[in-house]
């Protein structure tokens, strides 16, 4: 069987059980193509921008984000990414990385969180949130996902996320599970990670934020989920809404033990 | 599109920058618009100074056999031949064939890589323009596939 | 102001391989926006590089170079500790220079 | 985050505390909370309305619940769902099942339509290649559904108009129109039933699969 992995090209080549010869050649070609792009991931550009934004004095309160508590104490960046989403006592809610960043931008820097959340992806402060998330994720590269399920809300959000994952709807009756519920499947030539369990290192939840070569955009996890819902023909999930955080909790808990490669480079 | 006035203004800026940076030895760094506007591989090479064209095993074009996405196709051009003035990377079926023109000096290897946009499957070319105006080229086919769901 | 480049320069033997990522839209001039109007071309036209202040590399690009461009070239005689400075200039006259130390 | 959900969560937590209950919320409570979170989190965007996921039919509801439980539907429920969907199939008004395979191929290739970024006037595609191999020429195909290459040939359809082919022709139409008529919780969309494809488009797809001249059957 084929194991979905954009990283271990050799593994894919070796394990790729393609039905016809022409197909095999094509997928080998695609794997070579992906390998060629690994060196020189433009996500580096966003990572650099994010680091700069973290340290820069900005906003109405003229402050940096260096005191932001991402869950491991004020200013601790390394390791935070692989433990999110989690429950935060100060806001009394479940937050993912982006939701938490927006909270810090409001409390520390004086930005308007609601305004940022309403901003389209890639625009204004939202593009800064994405760059920040890219850098923070990069600081946990190689670390393994290990979300807490200690707090009652963390458990509840996992359960809600599971229900969202299997929620069929829209004109096509699609749920997340339609595409990500079985191992070794593809849409067109695109490998689909199974997301009901740990899909492996650097796959699925452990690959985003990622740079998308198709449109030259840096995609955060929020945008990844948003676009999945778009293609599912679902209505629009609010940025950092409870549904997206619950779904991310389900995916993150399932990814326990997977090493993060974010920021990755994707089609 | 650019207005004529903007073009003129920009030319002035470029000239000013070149002068202030004291770049006279890099006179060829001025943008060769004719080469980049040319539609075909031949016309672009000619505009870049080629007087004749011949296929050559001494020039190498690198790229994937299949590109999952035409927006980003890694391409490289190289040669070990002495006397190379410029190395060009071209995509035959793009609206304008020329993607990038690298000026070869004694200080760098004649080996350059970048990434190109491709509108469709096409032959891609590496063209080495020699000091005497001869252009030596190599080509390979790159297939561009349709990716995910959208299309 | 354009975002900074990422430059990696690595010496091996008698040369240094330089890999550069630039932050730029590289708008082709072929694309139409939502209202059907052509988005004007906006792209890096010239890239130059200096080794310890001396010109070593120059290239001209068209709008077919990908967004957020990647460039790789090798500078002869460069060694660890040398400075590589890369400059790009686009068709609107915007320019940016960044520097890296060869490792 | 919005206040509505926070309230829901707070009240849920309060209820649990008040009951002196340290155990996890019940399935019913979690289902109710999920519904509330969905209502609070999703919004209309262009022509795509929230009702698309809040007003789903019984088929989607029972299949989602079975998926969450990790168990297939019980036989009786599955049968009921399949019968209801079978009854809802609209058969070709003019009795013609087989359309133009060339048009069918175009529809099978297209994944357009019905997202919030699609224009409401977009002609919907069938999304077929996203999940199925169909013709041998197209190498960019998905594998969520089975290969449909040689679909008609394998099933011995040499003349779709012949009485011998009637059953398979009808099944093919029915499957595309409403896949849940044959498999209650199939991953396959109900192209005709949900208005993704119109009758003419379904006819072309059936042609693509069953016409002996179609590349599918070469």
XYZ file of C-alpha atoms in Angstrom:
739
model
C 0.000 0.000 0.000
C 1.002 3.548 -0.479
C 1.831 5.682 2.480
C 0.961 9.311 2.068
C 4.105 11.307 2.485
C 5.419 14.287 0.661
C 8.661 14.090 2.545
C 10.149 10.671 2.338
C 10.220 10.554 -1.411
C 12.162 7.313 -1.395
C 9.566 5.675 0.777
C 6.804 6.706 -1.557
C 8.722 5.461 -4.566
C 9.453 2.152 -2.926
C 5.987 1.556 -1.584
C 3.978 3.033 -4.398
C 1.695 0.308 -5.629
C 0.277 1.848 -8.756
C -2.289 0.053 -10.837
C -0.716 0.599 -14.248
C 2.767 1.270 -15.481
C 2.050 4.718 -16.920
C 0.620 5.758 -13.609
C 3.690 4.689 -11.726
C 5.938 6.684 -13.989
C 3.758 9.743 -13.476
C 3.813 9.507 -9.709
C 7.572 8.975 -9.764
C 7.857 12.101 -11.862
C 5.731 14.021 -9.403
C 7.869 12.801 -6.521
C 11.006 13.971 -8.299
C 9.362 17.322 -8.837
C 8.475 17.620 -5.162
C 12.013 16.653 -4.161
C 13.407 19.428 -6.372
C 11.331 21.994 -4.492
C 12.420 20.944 -1.014
C 15.597 22.992 -1.198
C 14.461 26.572 -1.195
C 11.064 26.657 0.474
C 9.690 30.209 0.234
C 8.115 29.602 3.658
C 11.553 30.757 4.872
C 10.590 34.269 3.807
C 7.487 34.212 5.992
C 9.386 32.623 8.836
C 11.869 35.514 8.798
C 9.048 38.023 8.660
C 7.291 36.306 11.570
C 10.381 36.363 13.773
C 10.796 40.030 13.053
C 7.129 40.718 13.870
C 7.400 38.872 17.181
C 10.258 41.069 18.338
C 9.136 44.337 16.834
C 7.455 47.047 18.913
C 4.091 47.587 17.198
C 0.445 48.484 17.693
C -1.349 51.164 19.718
C 0.443 50.016 22.890
C 3.906 50.093 21.298
C 4.850 46.662 22.484
C 6.393 43.514 21.078
C 4.916 40.047 21.413
C 7.867 38.758 23.385
C 5.754 38.393 26.537
C 3.007 36.461 24.746
C 2.075 33.244 26.527
C 1.530 30.551 23.908
C 0.847 27.983 26.597
C 4.308 27.312 27.963
C 4.684 30.588 29.826
C 5.287 34.175 28.689
C 7.781 34.371 25.832
C 8.313 30.619 25.464
C 8.102 29.815 21.765
C 9.956 26.564 21.293
C 7.657 23.605 21.779
C 4.461 25.664 21.982
C 3.270 24.762 18.492
C 3.098 21.010 19.074
C 0.873 21.453 22.149
C -1.824 23.583 20.545
C -4.804 23.920 20.618
C -5.127 23.929 24.387
C -7.236 25.465 27.136
C -6.108 28.896 28.372
C -7.190 29.923 31.847
C -6.827 33.672 31.200
C -9.247 33.717 28.284
C -11.188 30.728 29.623
C -11.301 29.120 26.255
C -9.764 26.635 23.884
C -7.365 28.367 21.515
C -5.245 27.322 18.590
C -2.017 29.067 17.665
C -3.621 31.731 15.534
C -6.425 32.440 17.962
C -3.841 32.800 20.716
C -1.666 35.101 18.644
C -4.613 37.381 18.017
C -5.311 37.437 21.764
C -1.704 38.484 22.413
C -1.853 41.120 19.687
C -4.879 42.579 21.438
C -3.759 42.361 25.054
C -0.085 43.206 24.558
C -0.095 45.427 21.483
C -3.590 46.907 21.594
C -4.784 45.648 18.218
C -8.473 44.911 17.804
C -8.840 41.122 17.825
C -12.291 41.150 16.244
C -11.036 43.338 13.405
C -8.099 41.031 12.725
C -10.358 37.975 12.764
C -12.584 39.586 10.151
C -9.659 40.371 7.837
C -9.265 38.162 4.775
C -6.346 35.733 4.704
C -3.232 37.298 3.221
C -4.333 40.852 4.008
C -3.251 43.379 6.592
C -2.710 42.105 10.104
C -4.024 38.672 9.099
C -0.959 38.162 6.916
C 1.126 39.087 9.950
C -0.674 36.462 12.035
C 0.173 33.888 9.352
C 3.841 34.946 9.302
C 3.989 34.781 13.099
C 2.399 31.326 13.071
C 4.940 30.232 10.452
C 7.876 31.280 12.587
C 6.423 29.852 15.793
C 5.743 26.540 14.045
C 9.276 26.510 12.634
C 10.671 26.893 16.147
C 9.133 23.477 16.954
C 10.397 21.731 13.839
C 11.210 18.109 14.621
C 9.281 18.084 17.901
C 6.428 15.630 18.313
C 2.790 16.560 18.743
C 1.566 16.150 22.258
C -1.693 17.958 22.968
C -3.064 18.029 26.468
C -6.364 16.316 27.217
C -6.216 17.105 30.919
C -8.768 19.903 31.086
C -12.467 19.076 30.705
C -12.793 21.550 27.822
C -9.884 19.938 26.020
C -11.735 16.629 26.145
C -15.019 18.240 25.178
C -13.434 20.005 22.200
C -11.891 16.754 21.042
C -15.333 15.145 21.086
C -16.925 18.087 19.290
C -14.071 18.073 16.773
C -14.667 14.403 16.119
C -18.313 15.131 15.373
C -17.327 17.955 13.049
C -14.857 15.673 11.283
C -17.624 13.197 10.475
C -20.332 15.788 9.816
C -21.775 15.149 6.371
C -23.452 18.027 4.659
C -23.629 20.410 1.761
C -24.826 19.466 -1.720
C -22.114 16.789 -2.015
C -22.738 15.113 1.379
C -19.023 15.517 2.087
C -17.475 15.303 5.526
C -13.788 15.619 6.364
C -13.821 11.834 6.529
C -14.929 11.534 2.882
C -11.351 12.334 1.911
C -9.359 11.757 5.106
C -11.012 8.706 6.616
C -9.060 5.958 4.887
C -5.408 5.224 4.367
C -3.644 5.512 1.016
C -6.242 7.500 -0.930
C -5.773 10.347 -3.383
C -7.745 13.196 -4.924
C -6.442 13.407 -8.478
C -2.696 12.918 -7.861
C -2.761 14.440 -4.412
C -2.111 12.076 -1.525
C -4.664 12.375 1.257
C -3.453 11.860 4.795
C -5.669 9.787 7.055
C -6.607 12.078 9.921
C -8.466 9.786 12.283
C -5.117 8.662 13.684
C -1.449 9.673 13.548
C -0.752 9.736 9.799
C 3.014 9.799 10.336
C 5.747 12.374 10.773
C 5.309 15.565 8.829
C 1.976 14.556 7.336
C -1.413 16.197 7.806
C -1.610 18.279 10.969
C 2.195 18.119 11.328
C 2.813 19.855 7.954
C 0.955 23.160 8.290
C 1.607 26.088 8.019
C 2.843 25.338 4.523
C 3.822 27.285 1.435
C 1.504 26.537 -1.472
C 3.340 26.647 -4.776
C 0.081 26.661 -6.743
C -0.735 30.178 -5.642
C 2.473 31.321 -3.977
C 0.711 31.790 -0.662
C 1.658 30.915 2.867
C -1.168 28.878 4.359
C -1.787 28.645 8.073
C -3.781 25.816 9.657
C -6.808 28.105 9.853
C -6.618 28.707 6.109
C -6.022 25.000 5.474
C -9.238 24.143 7.336
C -11.067 27.047 5.725
C -10.214 25.838 2.243
C -11.113 22.233 3.080
C -14.540 23.495 4.087
C -14.751 25.567 0.906
C -14.054 22.519 -1.235
C -16.469 20.499 0.869
C -19.049 23.060 -0.336
C -19.718 23.977 3.285
C -20.535 27.510 4.440
C -17.728 29.752 5.694
C -16.094 28.830 9.021
C -15.255 31.925 11.041
C -11.560 32.547 11.684
C -10.545 30.920 14.965
C -14.184 29.988 15.567
C -14.927 27.215 18.042
C -15.642 24.816 15.191
C -12.177 25.312 13.672
C -10.471 25.089 17.068
C -12.447 21.943 17.970
C -11.575 20.340 14.653
C -7.924 21.279 15.115
C -8.051 19.753 18.605
C -9.332 16.489 17.150
C -6.638 16.486 14.456
C -3.897 17.546 16.858
C -4.713 14.933 19.484
C -4.880 12.263 16.781
C -1.474 13.379 15.525
C 0.109 12.587 18.908
C 3.690 11.468 18.361
C 3.984 12.852 14.829
C 7.076 14.994 14.305
C 6.322 18.439 12.942
C 7.957 19.526 9.687
C 6.053 22.801 9.477
C 6.471 25.001 7.592
C 6.257 22.546 4.706
C 6.060 23.163 0.972
C 2.963 21.901 -0.793
C 1.497 21.754 -4.259
C -0.242 48.099 -18.885
C 2.499 50.608 -18.431
C 2.097 54.018 -19.925
C 4.855 55.481 -22.039
C 5.474 58.138 -19.457
C 5.972 55.575 -16.728
C 8.357 53.666 -18.940
C 10.372 56.797 -19.580
C 10.424 57.699 -15.920
C 11.527 54.225 -15.024
C 14.285 54.226 -17.610
C 15.539 57.400 -16.053
C 15.512 55.812 -12.607
C 17.381 52.797 -13.900
C 19.956 54.998 -15.611
C 20.358 57.038 -12.472
C 20.829 53.989 -10.301
C 23.336 52.479 -12.667
C 25.303 55.708 -12.776
C 25.270 56.216 -9.029
C 26.213 52.617 -8.352
C 29.116 53.035 -10.739
C 28.344 49.889 -12.656
C 29.844 50.656 -16.068
C 31.503 47.251 -16.305
C 27.992 45.810 -16.036
C 26.555 47.744 -18.920
C 24.748 44.596 -20.048
C 22.726 44.624 -16.831
C 20.321 47.061 -18.483
C 17.133 45.148 -19.172
C 16.977 43.587 -22.633
C 13.303 44.227 -23.280
C 13.375 42.963 -26.870
C 14.604 39.534 -25.764
C 11.925 39.209 -23.082
C 9.171 40.422 -25.417
C 10.108 37.943 -28.159
C 7.579 35.155 -28.577
C 9.741 32.307 -29.862
C 12.921 30.672 -28.631
C 14.715 31.728 -31.823
C 13.640 35.362 -31.681
C 14.536 35.666 -28.018
C 17.992 34.185 -28.637
C 18.489 36.539 -31.574
C 17.483 39.534 -29.483
C 19.965 38.391 -26.868
C 22.735 38.513 -29.481
C 22.708 35.068 -31.067
C 23.705 34.955 -34.727
C 23.258 31.216 -35.293
C 21.740 28.305 -33.393
C 22.752 24.685 -33.008
C 21.831 21.865 -30.663
C 24.697 20.841 -28.390
C 25.451 18.032 -25.961
C 27.720 20.406 -24.072
C 24.777 22.423 -22.800
C 22.496 20.983 -20.100
C 18.925 21.798 -19.198
C 17.617 20.388 -15.933
C 13.991 20.180 -14.872
C 11.376 17.667 -13.806
C 9.751 15.324 -16.347
C 6.416 16.173 -14.785
C 5.519 19.323 -12.897
C 2.675 18.930 -10.463
C 2.053 22.614 -10.773
C 2.894 24.934 -13.640
C 3.199 27.904 -11.287
C 6.545 26.652 -10.007
C 8.775 24.569 -12.259
C 12.411 24.233 -11.157
C 14.698 24.715 -14.175
C 18.451 24.924 -14.492
C 20.932 25.697 -17.260
C 24.617 24.828 -17.266
C 27.601 24.269 -19.495
C 31.284 23.530 -19.045
C 32.205 25.181 -22.358
C 34.633 28.086 -22.275
C 33.716 31.384 -23.925
C 30.081 31.574 -22.834
C 28.613 35.039 -22.644
C 25.085 34.289 -21.501
C 22.975 31.349 -20.397
C 19.274 31.577 -21.153
C 16.366 29.548 -19.779
C 13.317 29.407 -22.023
C 9.879 27.803 -22.113
C 8.816 27.328 -25.712
C 5.054 27.514 -25.228
C 4.933 30.447 -22.826
C 3.503 33.708 -24.225
C 7.108 34.968 -24.303
C 9.713 32.210 -24.346
C 12.530 33.800 -22.360
C 12.343 33.216 -18.602
C 15.782 34.254 -17.393
C 19.072 35.438 -18.835
C 22.239 34.866 -16.814
C 25.421 36.734 -17.640
C 28.444 34.493 -17.335
C 31.581 36.032 -15.878
C 34.889 34.610 -14.723
C 33.653 34.975 -11.171
C 30.727 32.542 -11.411
C 30.161 29.034 -12.709
C 28.030 28.716 -15.827
C 25.422 26.881 -13.815
C 22.218 28.616 -12.719
C 18.880 27.462 -11.352
C 15.593 29.218 -10.861
C 11.889 28.389 -11.019
C 9.583 29.216 -13.891
C 5.879 29.514 -14.566
C 4.570 27.275 -17.310
C 1.113 27.701 -18.767
C 1.095 24.215 -20.277
C 3.282 21.213 -21.092
C 6.183 22.379 -23.231
C 9.782 21.916 -24.257
C 12.140 23.915 -22.074
C 15.490 25.176 -23.347
C 18.905 26.070 -22.062
C 20.655 28.309 -24.590
C 24.309 29.235 -24.251
C 25.265 32.297 -26.256
C 28.974 32.205 -26.974
C 31.304 35.183 -27.275
C 31.296 34.764 -31.087
C 27.483 34.932 -31.242
C 26.898 31.205 -31.747
C 24.008 29.910 -29.682
C 24.170 26.316 -28.479
C 21.051 24.798 -27.019
C 19.612 21.783 -25.276
C 15.976 21.041 -24.587
C 13.755 18.685 -22.637
C 10.036 18.173 -22.317
C 8.238 19.098 -19.114
C 4.678 17.874 -18.682
C 2.423 20.031 -16.561
C -0.354 18.092 -14.842
C -3.579 19.229 -13.325
C -3.366 19.134 -9.563
C -6.131 18.915 -6.961
C -9.879 19.206 -7.311
C -10.464 22.661 -8.741
C -10.066 22.030 -12.429
C 9.151 48.362 1.311
C 9.773 44.862 0.133
C 10.335 42.069 2.613
C 13.890 40.808 3.120
C 15.475 38.041 1.077
C 16.761 34.804 2.512
C 20.300 34.147 1.328
C 22.269 31.023 2.088
C 25.851 30.822 0.865
C 27.819 27.690 1.493
C 31.478 27.190 0.633
C 32.716 23.855 -0.641
C 36.044 23.423 -2.370
C 37.007 26.540 -4.320
C 33.496 27.918 -4.680
C 30.436 28.933 -2.723
C 26.929 27.906 -3.702
C 24.470 30.732 -3.173
C 20.757 30.062 -2.763
C 18.414 33.010 -2.639
C 14.698 33.356 -1.950
C 13.150 36.714 -2.759
C 9.804 38.014 -1.628
C 8.051 39.275 -4.755
C 4.682 38.890 -6.466
C 6.173 38.357 -9.946
C 2.856 39.328 -11.499
C 2.919 38.018 -15.047
C 0.775 40.646 -16.730
C -1.303 37.771 -18.171
C -3.689 37.403 -15.257
C -7.103 39.016 -14.996
C -8.596 40.208 -11.731
C -12.151 39.500 -10.539
C -13.564 42.349 -12.614
C -11.881 41.035 -15.764
C -9.167 43.666 -15.943
C -5.626 42.575 -16.709
C -3.383 42.835 -13.659
C -0.329 44.803 -14.819
C 2.988 43.006 -14.962
C 5.126 43.545 -11.869
C 8.294 41.557 -11.684
C 11.972 41.557 -10.826
C 13.962 42.494 -13.926
C 17.514 42.505 -12.673
C 19.399 40.549 -10.092
C 23.013 41.286 -9.245
C 25.391 39.953 -6.635
C 28.642 41.136 -5.114
C 31.336 39.173 -3.347
C 33.004 41.386 -0.713
C 31.790 44.432 -2.588
C 32.925 43.309 -6.035
C 30.413 42.566 -8.802
C 30.334 38.869 -9.590
C 26.900 38.018 -10.938
C 24.120 39.568 -12.946
C 20.919 38.266 -14.473
C 17.845 39.597 -16.205
C 14.451 38.087 -15.516
C 11.107 38.209 -17.227
C 7.647 37.853 -15.700
C 7.740 34.052 -16.159
C 9.978 33.575 -13.124
C 7.788 32.151 -10.325
C 6.346 34.170 -7.471
C 8.696 34.462 -4.469
C 11.625 33.596 -6.743
C 14.355 31.106 -6.041
C 17.832 31.528 -7.497
C 20.931 29.393 -7.264
C 24.404 30.166 -8.558
C 28.000 29.428 -7.553
C 30.712 32.020 -6.953
C 34.250 30.910 -7.701
C 36.925 31.590 -5.125
C 34.484 32.483 -2.357
C 35.260 31.087 1.094
C 33.734 30.986 4.549
C 33.485 34.451 6.080
C 33.173 36.231 2.728
C 30.207 38.530 2.250
C 27.679 37.929 -0.500
C 25.291 40.780 -1.237
C 22.338 40.246 -3.547
C 20.301 43.048 -5.092
C 17.110 42.878 -7.094
C 15.298 45.593 -8.957
C 11.769 45.304 -10.357
C 10.032 46.932 -13.297
C 8.489 49.559 -11.017
C 11.970 50.628 -9.917
C 11.645 49.127 -6.450
C 14.843 47.540 -5.226
C 16.184 45.597 -2.293
C 19.649 44.471 -1.173
C 20.436 41.851 1.441
C 23.706 40.376 2.576
C 24.826 37.020 3.916
C 28.082 35.575 5.160
C 29.446 32.511 3.415
C 29.445 29.550 5.785
C -14.708 34.070 19.401
C -18.314 34.789 19.897
C -20.229 35.162 23.060
C -22.943 32.682 22.208
C -20.584 29.723 22.269
C -18.826 30.911 25.344
C -22.157 30.988 27.085
C -22.991 27.525 25.876
C -19.687 26.228 27.161
C -20.003 28.065 30.430
C -23.484 26.737 31.003
C -22.414 23.248 30.080
C -19.520 23.438 32.500
C -21.785 24.931 35.161
C -24.324 22.180 34.697
C -21.637 19.568 35.112
C -20.300 21.232 38.234
C -23.772 21.730 39.696
C -24.520 18.070 39.258
C -21.312 17.377 41.103
C -20.455 15.407 38.083
C -16.846 14.767 37.250
C -17.645 12.481 34.362
C -17.573 13.503 30.710
C -20.652 14.990 29.052
C -23.067 12.513 27.524
C -23.310 11.765 23.831
C -26.535 13.738 23.627
C -24.927 16.725 25.328
C -21.955 16.581 23.006
C -24.219 16.360 19.968
C -26.188 19.354 21.196
C -23.011 21.306 21.883
C -21.669 20.475 18.429
C -24.880 21.759 16.829
C -24.594 24.995 18.776
C -20.933 25.425 17.894
C -21.713 24.821 14.217
C -24.444 27.473 14.276
C -22.153 29.949 16.008
C -19.053 29.241 13.893
C -20.252 29.065 10.299
C -21.725 31.922 8.308
C -23.241 32.499 4.872
C -20.737 33.409 2.203
C -22.022 34.606 -1.154
C -24.603 32.068 -2.342
C -23.514 29.419 0.144
C -25.881 29.390 3.118
C -25.423 27.902 6.583
C -28.568 25.804 6.026
C -26.421 23.564 3.866
C -25.091 21.975 7.021
C -27.748 22.766 9.605
C -30.698 21.487 7.561
C -29.263 18.190 6.334
C -31.466 15.205 5.593
C -31.834 11.968 7.521
C -29.342 10.167 5.279
C -26.537 12.525 6.253
C -27.564 12.640 9.898
C -27.639 8.910 10.524
C -24.482 8.289 8.486
C -22.575 11.006 10.382
C -23.658 9.489 13.687
C -22.618 6.022 12.578
C -19.225 7.402 11.517
C -18.706 9.073 14.905
C -19.643 5.835 16.667
C -17.280 3.959 14.346
C -19.950 1.407 13.521
C -21.821 0.831 10.266
C -25.564 1.489 10.152
C -27.716 -1.335 11.351
C -29.204 -3.298 8.490
C -32.728 -2.049 9.006
C -31.826 1.626 9.013
C -29.531 1.159 6.025
C -32.308 -0.480 4.103
C -34.773 2.272 4.975
C -32.324 4.965 3.877
C -31.572 3.159 0.631
C -35.240 2.699 -0.177
C -36.006 6.348 0.465
C -33.174 7.410 -1.812
C -34.139 4.883 -4.477
C -37.662 6.241 -4.501
C -36.291 9.746 -4.988
C -34.418 8.901 -8.189
C -35.700 10.784 -11.202
C -35.476 8.602 -14.256
C -34.841 10.184 -17.679
C -37.965 12.043 -18.741
C -37.611 10.938 -22.364
C -36.464 7.395 -21.591
C -33.003 8.122 -23.010
C -30.200 7.023 -20.716
C -27.164 7.412 -22.939
C -25.795 10.849 -23.797
C -22.677 12.111 -25.555
C -19.569 10.588 -23.951
C -17.474 13.546 -25.142
C -19.637 15.880 -23.079
C -19.560 13.328 -20.273
C -15.757 13.426 -20.243
C -15.818 17.227 -19.842
C -18.260 16.975 -16.938
C -16.182 14.200 -15.340
C -13.068 16.389 -15.583
C -14.667 19.460 -14.047
C -14.614 20.006 -10.309
C -16.219 23.405 -10.527
C -19.338 24.764 -8.908
C -21.108 25.256 -5.567
C -18.201 26.514 -3.459
C -18.436 29.985 -1.970
C -15.786 31.176 -4.449
C -17.654 29.841 -7.488
C -19.937 32.211 -9.304
C -23.521 31.139 -8.734
C -23.875 30.830 -12.532
C -20.988 28.355 -12.792
C -21.905 25.165 -14.633
C -21.289 22.456 -12.057
C -18.834 19.709 -12.792
C -19.182 16.086 -11.741
C -15.884 15.921 -9.817
C -15.607 12.346 -11.122
C -11.836 12.230 -11.765
C -11.179 13.553 -8.282
C -12.069 10.105 -6.959
C -12.128 7.663 -9.895
C -9.913 6.441 -12.666
C -12.110 6.669 -15.757
C -10.327 6.862 -19.099
C -6.824 5.520 -19.495
C -5.577 8.788 -20.995
C -6.142 10.838 -17.841
C -3.367 9.975 -15.419
C -4.397 12.560 -12.847
C -7.192 10.691 -11.108
C -8.164 9.988 -7.520
C -8.560 6.680 -5.743
C -11.316 7.305 -3.193
C -13.758 5.486 -5.479
C -13.109 2.349 -7.541
C -11.590 2.508 -11.027
C -14.256 2.925 -13.685
C -11.916 2.155 -16.556
C -13.650 -0.353 -18.878
C -16.823 0.093 -16.792
C -19.183 -0.931 -19.601
C -16.875 -3.459 -21.222
C -16.353 -5.405 -17.991
C -20.101 -5.540 -17.533
C -20.553 -6.865 -21.061
C -22.374 -3.836 -22.434
C -21.905 -3.946 -26.206
C -25.191 -2.241 -27.045
C -26.631 -0.058 -24.302
C -30.000 -0.045 -26.110
C -30.363 -3.827 -25.959
C -32.678 -5.462 -23.399
C -29.691 -7.391 -22.047
C -28.102 -4.108 -20.968
C -31.239 -2.623 -19.431
C -30.468 -3.505 -15.807
C -26.935 -2.191 -15.839
C -27.936 0.967 -17.746
C -30.611 1.723 -15.179
C -28.332 0.966 -12.261
C -25.686 3.293 -13.686
C -28.181 6.119 -14.039
C -29.506 5.487 -10.547
C -26.045 5.318 -8.999
C -25.039 8.669 -10.475
C -28.369 10.281 -9.683
C -28.422 9.025 -6.112
C -25.551 6.853 -4.915
C -27.173 6.403 -1.519
C -29.955 4.352 -3.106
C -27.512 1.451 -3.340
C -25.245 2.117 -0.369
C -26.778 4.206 2.390
C -23.569 5.841 3.593
C -21.587 5.842 0.346
C -18.880 8.498 0.066
C -20.232 9.352 -3.367
C -22.332 12.477 -3.821
C -25.916 12.239 -5.010
C -25.293 14.158 -8.218
C -28.845 14.310 -9.553
C -30.730 14.177 -6.275
C -28.859 17.119 -4.741
C -28.967 19.181 -7.919
C -25.242 19.027 -8.614
C -25.825 17.761 -12.158
C -28.954 18.111 -14.264
C -30.630 15.343 -16.239
C -28.735 16.143 -19.439
C -25.395 16.059 -17.627
C -26.216 12.749 -15.932
C -27.114 11.336 -19.354
C -23.687 12.371 -20.701
C -21.931 10.732 -17.742
C -23.855 7.518 -18.307
C -22.750 7.750 -21.937
C -19.137 8.168 -20.871
C -19.358 4.994 -18.788
C -21.449 2.781 -21.056
C -21.078 3.894 -24.672
C -18.889 1.244 -26.356
C -17.252 4.066 -28.339
C -16.270 5.953 -25.171
C -12.550 5.871 -24.301
C -13.637 4.307 -21.009
C -14.470 1.093 -22.865
C -11.453 0.920 -25.170
